[in-house]
Coordinates of C-alpha atoms in Angstrom, one line a residue:
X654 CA 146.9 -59.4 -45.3
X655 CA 149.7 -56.9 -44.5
X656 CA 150.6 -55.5 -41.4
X657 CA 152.5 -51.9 -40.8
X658 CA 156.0 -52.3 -40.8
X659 CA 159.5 -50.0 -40.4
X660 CA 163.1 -51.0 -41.1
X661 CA 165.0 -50.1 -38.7
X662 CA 169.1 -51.0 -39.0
X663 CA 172.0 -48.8 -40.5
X664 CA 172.4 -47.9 -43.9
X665 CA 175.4 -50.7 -44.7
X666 CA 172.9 -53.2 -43.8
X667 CA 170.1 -51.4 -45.1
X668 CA 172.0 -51.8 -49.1
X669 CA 173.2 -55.4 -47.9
X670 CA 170.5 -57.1 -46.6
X671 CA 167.2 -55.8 -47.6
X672 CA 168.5 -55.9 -51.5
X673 CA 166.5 -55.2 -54.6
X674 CA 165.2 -58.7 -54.3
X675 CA 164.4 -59.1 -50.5
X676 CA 162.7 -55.5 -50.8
X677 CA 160.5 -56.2 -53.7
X678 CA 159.0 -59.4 -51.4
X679 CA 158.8 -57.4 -48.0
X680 CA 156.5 -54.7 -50.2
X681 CA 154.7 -57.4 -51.3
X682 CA 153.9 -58.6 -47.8
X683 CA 153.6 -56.0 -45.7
X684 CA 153.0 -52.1 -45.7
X685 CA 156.2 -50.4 -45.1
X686 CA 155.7 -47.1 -43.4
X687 CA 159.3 -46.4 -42.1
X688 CA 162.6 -47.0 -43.2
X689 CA 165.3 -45.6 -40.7
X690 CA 168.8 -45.6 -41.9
X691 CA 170.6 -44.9 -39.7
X692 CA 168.6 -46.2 -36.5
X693 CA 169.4 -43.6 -34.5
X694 CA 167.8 -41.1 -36.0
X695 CA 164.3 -43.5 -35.3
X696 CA 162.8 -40.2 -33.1
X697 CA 162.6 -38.0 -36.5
X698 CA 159.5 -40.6 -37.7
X699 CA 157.9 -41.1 -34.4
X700 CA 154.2 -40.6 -36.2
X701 CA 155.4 -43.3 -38.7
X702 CA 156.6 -45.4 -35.7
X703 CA 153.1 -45.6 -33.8
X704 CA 151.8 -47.6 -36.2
X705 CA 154.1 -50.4 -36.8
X706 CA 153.4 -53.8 -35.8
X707 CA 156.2 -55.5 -36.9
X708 CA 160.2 -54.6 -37.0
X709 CA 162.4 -55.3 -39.7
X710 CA 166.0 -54.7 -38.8
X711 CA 169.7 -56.2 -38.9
X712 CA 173.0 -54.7 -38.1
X713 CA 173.4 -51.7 -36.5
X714 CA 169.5 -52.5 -34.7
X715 CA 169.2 -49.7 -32.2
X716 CA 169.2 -51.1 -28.3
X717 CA 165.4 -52.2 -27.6
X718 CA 165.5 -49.8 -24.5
X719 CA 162.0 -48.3 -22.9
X720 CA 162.1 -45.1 -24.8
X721 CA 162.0 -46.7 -28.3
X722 CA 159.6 -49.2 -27.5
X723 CA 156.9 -46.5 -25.8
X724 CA 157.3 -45.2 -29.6
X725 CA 156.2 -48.3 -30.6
X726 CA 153.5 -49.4 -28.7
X727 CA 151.6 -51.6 -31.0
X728 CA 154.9 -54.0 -31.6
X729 CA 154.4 -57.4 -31.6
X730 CA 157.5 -58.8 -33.1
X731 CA 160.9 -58.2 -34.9
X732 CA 162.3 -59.8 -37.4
X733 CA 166.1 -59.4 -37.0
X734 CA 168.3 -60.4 -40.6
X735 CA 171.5 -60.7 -38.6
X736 CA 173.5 -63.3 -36.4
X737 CA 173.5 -62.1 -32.1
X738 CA 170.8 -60.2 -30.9
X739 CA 172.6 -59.9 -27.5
X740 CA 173.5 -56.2 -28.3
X741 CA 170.4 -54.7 -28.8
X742 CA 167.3 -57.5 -26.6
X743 CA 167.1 -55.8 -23.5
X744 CA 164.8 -57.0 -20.6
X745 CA 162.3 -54.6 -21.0
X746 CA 161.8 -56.0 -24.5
X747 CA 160.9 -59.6 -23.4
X748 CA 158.6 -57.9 -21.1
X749 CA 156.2 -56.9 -23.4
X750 CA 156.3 -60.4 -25.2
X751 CA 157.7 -59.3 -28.5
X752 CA 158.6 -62.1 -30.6
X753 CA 161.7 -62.5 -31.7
X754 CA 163.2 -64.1 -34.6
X755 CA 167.0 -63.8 -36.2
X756 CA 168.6 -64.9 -39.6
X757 CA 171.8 -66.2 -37.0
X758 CA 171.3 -69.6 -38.7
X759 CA 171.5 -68.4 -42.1
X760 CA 174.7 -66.1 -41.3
X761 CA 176.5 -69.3 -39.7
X762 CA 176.5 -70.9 -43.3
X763 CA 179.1 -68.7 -45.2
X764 CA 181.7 -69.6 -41.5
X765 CA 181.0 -72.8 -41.8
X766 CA 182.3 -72.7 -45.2
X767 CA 185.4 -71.0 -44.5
X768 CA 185.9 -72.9 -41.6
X769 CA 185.4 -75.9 -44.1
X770 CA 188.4 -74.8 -46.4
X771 CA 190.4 -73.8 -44.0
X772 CA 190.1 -77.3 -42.0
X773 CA 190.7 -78.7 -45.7
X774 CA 193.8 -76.6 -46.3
X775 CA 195.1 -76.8 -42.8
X776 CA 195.5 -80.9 -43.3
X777 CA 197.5 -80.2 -46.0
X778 CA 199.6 -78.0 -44.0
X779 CA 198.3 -75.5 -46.6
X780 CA 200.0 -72.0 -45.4
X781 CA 203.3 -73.9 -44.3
X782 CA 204.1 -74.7 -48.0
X783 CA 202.6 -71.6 -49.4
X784 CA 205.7 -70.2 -47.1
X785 CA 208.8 -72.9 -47.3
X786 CA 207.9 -72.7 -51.2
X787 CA 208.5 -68.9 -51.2
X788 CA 211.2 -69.0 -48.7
X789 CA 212.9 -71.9 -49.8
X790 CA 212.4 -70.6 -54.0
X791 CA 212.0 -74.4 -54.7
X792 CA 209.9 -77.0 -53.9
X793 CA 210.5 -78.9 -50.4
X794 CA 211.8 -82.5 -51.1
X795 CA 210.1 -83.8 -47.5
X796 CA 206.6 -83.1 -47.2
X797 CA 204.6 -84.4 -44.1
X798 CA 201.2 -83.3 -43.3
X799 CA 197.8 -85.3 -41.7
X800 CA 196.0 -84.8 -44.7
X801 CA 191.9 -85.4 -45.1
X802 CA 192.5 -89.3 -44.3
X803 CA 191.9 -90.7 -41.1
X804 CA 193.1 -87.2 -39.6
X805 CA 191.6 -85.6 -36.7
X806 CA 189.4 -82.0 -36.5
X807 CA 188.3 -80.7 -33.3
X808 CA 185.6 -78.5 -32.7
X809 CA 185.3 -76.6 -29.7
X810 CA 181.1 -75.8 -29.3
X811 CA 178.7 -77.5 -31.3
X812 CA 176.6 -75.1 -31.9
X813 CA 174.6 -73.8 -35.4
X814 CA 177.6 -73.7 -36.9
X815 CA 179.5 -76.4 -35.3
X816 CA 176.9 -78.6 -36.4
X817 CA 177.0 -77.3 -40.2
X818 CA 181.0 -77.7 -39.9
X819 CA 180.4 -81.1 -38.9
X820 CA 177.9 -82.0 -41.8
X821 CA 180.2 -80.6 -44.3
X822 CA 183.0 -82.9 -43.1
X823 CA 181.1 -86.4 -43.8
X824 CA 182.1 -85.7 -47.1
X825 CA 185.4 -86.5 -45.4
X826 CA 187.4 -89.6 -43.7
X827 CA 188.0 -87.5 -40.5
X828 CA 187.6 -88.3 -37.1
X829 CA 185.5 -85.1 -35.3
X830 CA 186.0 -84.6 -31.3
X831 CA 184.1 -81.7 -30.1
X832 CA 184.0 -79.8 -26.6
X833 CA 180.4 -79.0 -25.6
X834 CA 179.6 -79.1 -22.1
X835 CA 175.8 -79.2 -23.4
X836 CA 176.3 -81.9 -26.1
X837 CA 175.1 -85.4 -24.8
X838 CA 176.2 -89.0 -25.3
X839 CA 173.4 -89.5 -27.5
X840 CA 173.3 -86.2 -29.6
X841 CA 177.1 -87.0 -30.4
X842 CA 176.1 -90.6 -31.4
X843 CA 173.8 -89.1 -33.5
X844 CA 176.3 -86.5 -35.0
X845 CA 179.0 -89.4 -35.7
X846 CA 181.4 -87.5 -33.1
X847 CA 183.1 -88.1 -30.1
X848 CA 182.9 -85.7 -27.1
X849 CA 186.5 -84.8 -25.5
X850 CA 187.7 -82.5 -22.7
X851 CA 189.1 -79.2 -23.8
X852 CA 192.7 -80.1 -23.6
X853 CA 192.1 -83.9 -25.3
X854 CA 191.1 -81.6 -28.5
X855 CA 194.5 -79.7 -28.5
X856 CA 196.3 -82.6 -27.8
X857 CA 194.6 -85.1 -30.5
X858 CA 193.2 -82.8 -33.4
X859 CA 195.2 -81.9 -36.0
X860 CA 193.2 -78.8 -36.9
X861 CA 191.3 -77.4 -34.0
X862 CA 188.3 -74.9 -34.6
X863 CA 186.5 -72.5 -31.9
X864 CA 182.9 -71.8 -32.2
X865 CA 181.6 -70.5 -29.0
X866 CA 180.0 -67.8 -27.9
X867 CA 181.2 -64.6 -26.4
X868 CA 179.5 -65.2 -22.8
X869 CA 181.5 -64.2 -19.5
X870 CA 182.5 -67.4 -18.8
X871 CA 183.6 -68.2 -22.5
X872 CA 186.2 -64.7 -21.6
X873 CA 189.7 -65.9 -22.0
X874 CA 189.0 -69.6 -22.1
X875 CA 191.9 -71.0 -24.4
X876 CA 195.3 -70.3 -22.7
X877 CA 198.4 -70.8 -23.8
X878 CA 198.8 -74.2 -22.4
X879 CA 196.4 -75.5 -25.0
X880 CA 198.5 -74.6 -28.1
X881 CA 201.5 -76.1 -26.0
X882 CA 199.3 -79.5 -25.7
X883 CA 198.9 -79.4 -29.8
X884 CA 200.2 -81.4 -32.6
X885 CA 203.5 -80.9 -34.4
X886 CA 202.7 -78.8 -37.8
X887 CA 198.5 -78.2 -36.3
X888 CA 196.5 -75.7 -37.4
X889 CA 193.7 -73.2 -34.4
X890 CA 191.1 -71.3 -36.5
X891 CA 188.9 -68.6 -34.9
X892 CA 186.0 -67.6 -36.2
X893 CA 183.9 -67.4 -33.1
X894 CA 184.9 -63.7 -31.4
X895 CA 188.8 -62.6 -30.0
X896 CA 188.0 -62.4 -26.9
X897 CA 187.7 -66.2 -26.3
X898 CA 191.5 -66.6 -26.4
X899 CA 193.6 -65.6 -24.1
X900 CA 195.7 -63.6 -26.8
X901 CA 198.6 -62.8 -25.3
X902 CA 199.5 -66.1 -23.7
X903 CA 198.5 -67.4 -27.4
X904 CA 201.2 -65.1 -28.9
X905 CA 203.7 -66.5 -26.7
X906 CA 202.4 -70.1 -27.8
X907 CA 203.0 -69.3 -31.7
X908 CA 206.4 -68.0 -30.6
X909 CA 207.5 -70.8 -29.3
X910 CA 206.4 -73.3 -31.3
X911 CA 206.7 -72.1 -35.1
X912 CA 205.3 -75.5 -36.5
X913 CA 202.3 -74.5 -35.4
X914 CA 199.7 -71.9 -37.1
X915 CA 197.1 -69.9 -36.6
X916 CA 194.4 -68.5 -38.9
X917 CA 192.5 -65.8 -36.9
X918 CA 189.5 -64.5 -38.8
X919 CA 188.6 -62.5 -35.4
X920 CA 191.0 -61.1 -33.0
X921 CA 190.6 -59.2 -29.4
X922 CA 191.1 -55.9 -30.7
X923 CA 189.5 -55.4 -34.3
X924 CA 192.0 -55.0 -36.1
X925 CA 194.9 -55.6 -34.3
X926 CA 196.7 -52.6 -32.7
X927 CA 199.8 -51.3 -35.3
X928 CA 202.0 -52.9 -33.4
X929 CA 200.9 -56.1 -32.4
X930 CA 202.9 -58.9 -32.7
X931 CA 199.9 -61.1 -34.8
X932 CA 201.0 -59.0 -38.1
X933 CA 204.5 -60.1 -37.7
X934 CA 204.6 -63.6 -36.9
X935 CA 204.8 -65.9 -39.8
X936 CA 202.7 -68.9 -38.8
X937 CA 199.8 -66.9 -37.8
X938 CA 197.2 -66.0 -40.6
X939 CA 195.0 -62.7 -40.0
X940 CA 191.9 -62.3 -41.9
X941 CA 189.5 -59.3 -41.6
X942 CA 186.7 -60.6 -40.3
X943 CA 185.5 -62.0 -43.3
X944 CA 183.9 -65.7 -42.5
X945 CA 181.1 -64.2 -41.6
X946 CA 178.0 -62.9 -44.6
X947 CA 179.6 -60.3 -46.9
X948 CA 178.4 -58.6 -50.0
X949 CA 175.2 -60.6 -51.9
X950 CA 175.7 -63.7 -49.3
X951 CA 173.8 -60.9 -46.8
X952 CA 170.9 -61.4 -49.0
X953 CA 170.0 -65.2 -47.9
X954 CA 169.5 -63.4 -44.2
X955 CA 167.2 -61.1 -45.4
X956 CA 165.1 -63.5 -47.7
X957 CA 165.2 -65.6 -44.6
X958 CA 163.3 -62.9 -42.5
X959 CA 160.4 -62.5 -45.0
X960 CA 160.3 -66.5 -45.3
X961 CA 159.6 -66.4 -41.3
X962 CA 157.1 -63.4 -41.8
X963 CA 155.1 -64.9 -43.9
X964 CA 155.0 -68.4 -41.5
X965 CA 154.1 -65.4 -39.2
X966 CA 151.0 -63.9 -41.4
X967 CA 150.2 -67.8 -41.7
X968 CA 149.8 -68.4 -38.1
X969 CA 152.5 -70.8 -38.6
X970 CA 155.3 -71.8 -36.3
X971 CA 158.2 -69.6 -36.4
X972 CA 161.6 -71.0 -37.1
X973 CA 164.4 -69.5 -35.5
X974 CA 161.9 -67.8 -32.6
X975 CA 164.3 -66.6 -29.8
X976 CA 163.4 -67.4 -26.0
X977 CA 165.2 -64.9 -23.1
X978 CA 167.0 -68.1 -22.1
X979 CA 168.2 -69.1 -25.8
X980 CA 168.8 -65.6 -26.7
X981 CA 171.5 -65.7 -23.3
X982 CA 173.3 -68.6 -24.5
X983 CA 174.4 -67.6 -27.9
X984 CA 176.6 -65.3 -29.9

């Protein structure tokens, strides 16, 4: 059986996601009347759009509003190869029932791996030595750091991806303490960690790693005083979203306290203004936004969306199936 179909996402993730690979098993599956690259040109096939039944899509996913879905009235459910679909899932589209399903699981797997390395590299005070070696033009005779024995990692949200972070590190002797508000006794008994109040991770954690959501009351939530609270020579890693730090007050942190370091794979501003003070400093560590799925890593979201169509032709529970009150409480 095949049902009508569109693609509906930007041309980047067009090439990305729906690959040579993914493409040839979509066409296999269903009949693709549409593809719409950029999605905001989706009135230009509106004949095309009548028909479909189901939506393929990923980044740059047009805004579900009532317009574009009276173009699509026969929709029944979108498959979205990306990570939040709080951008674009509007009310009126959980009005009509449309399922929804999104690859979010899949793109946490590449930042749990960097968060993995980092964690790995921040216990052996990685980026210090990288620097005292090329400052010093000679190997330090005093070398101190936690290392991967016994040490402590905290994780702030345990989440999809705090939860891979954590599996990846039971390859290691750490001790894990994780912030969660939602995380219960016996889930973290489960997990092999211990819960902790916000400012018991700074304090105890050697390397400390954020991984909530961007929600209004996640806005600003670490403040300065945290980084004050942390370890001599620890390591904060961000790969959740800028906006959860209070970046300013985290500047003034780093400045105080050069022992300690930052790596910041997200920032507030995208990149950083010219002039910000993030470029500058010399224990901070600025990636471009690059934990996240890049290049043929992109594909694993998009063979993940035609796994969960076909469960879908099958009558078959769907996987990663979004509710309006899930959907609300994640990235």
């Amino acid at each position: 059986m095949t049902l009508p179909a569109a693609l509906l996402l930007s041309p980047e993730a067009r090439q990305l996601v729906y690959a040579d690979g993914v493409m040839t098993r979509l066409q296999r599956r269903a009949n693709l009347v549409a593809i719409v690259a950029p999605a905001n040109e989706w009135q230009q096939h509106r004949a095309a759009l009548a028909k479909v039944e189901v939506l393929f899509s990923g980044w740059g996913a047009p805004v579900m509003e009532e317009p574009l879905l009276a173009a699509m009235p026969r929709l029944r459910a979108i498959f979205y190869a990306g990570g939040s679909v709080r951008y674009f899932a509007t009310e009126a589209l959980w009005q009509r029932g449309i399922t929804l399903t999104t690859a979010a699981a899949l793109n946490a797997v590449p930042v749990a791996e960097y968060t993995v390395a980092a964690v790995l590299l921040g216990l052996k005070r990685f980026w210090h030595y990288v620097r005292v070696t090329r400052d010093q033009r000679t190997f330090p005779a005093y070398r101190p750091l936690p290392g991967a024995f016994h040490s402590t990692v905290g994780l702030i949200a345990f989440g999809t991806i705090g939860r891979l972070v954590r599996e990846r590190l039971r390859a290691h002797d750490v001790k894990v303490l994780v912030h969660d508000p939602f995380l219960t006794a016996d889930e973290a008994r489960e997990a092999g960690v211990e819960r902790a109040e916000l400012d018991e991770v700074f304090a105890q954690s050697d390397v400390v790693s954020l991984h909530a959501p961007l929600l209004p009351q996640t806005i600003g939530m670490i403040r300065g005083h945290y980084f004050a609270q942390m370890k001599p020579g620890a390591l904060f890693i961000n790969t959740a979203r800028g906006e959860i730090v209070h970046e300013g007050e985290m500047i003034s942190a780093l400045q105080s306290r050069p022992d300690l370091y930052a790596l910041l794979d997200v920032t507030a501003t995208e990149p950083p203004l010219p002039d910000s003070p993030l470029y500058a400093l010399p224990n901070v560590i600025l990636t471009p936004h690059i934990a996240g799925s890049l290049g043929p890593e992109c594909q694993r979201m998009g063979h993940a969306m035609v796994d969960e169509f076909e469960r879908y032709l099958a009558g078959e529970p769907l996987k990663w199936e979004l509710t309006p009150q899930r959907a609300a409480v994640t990235a």
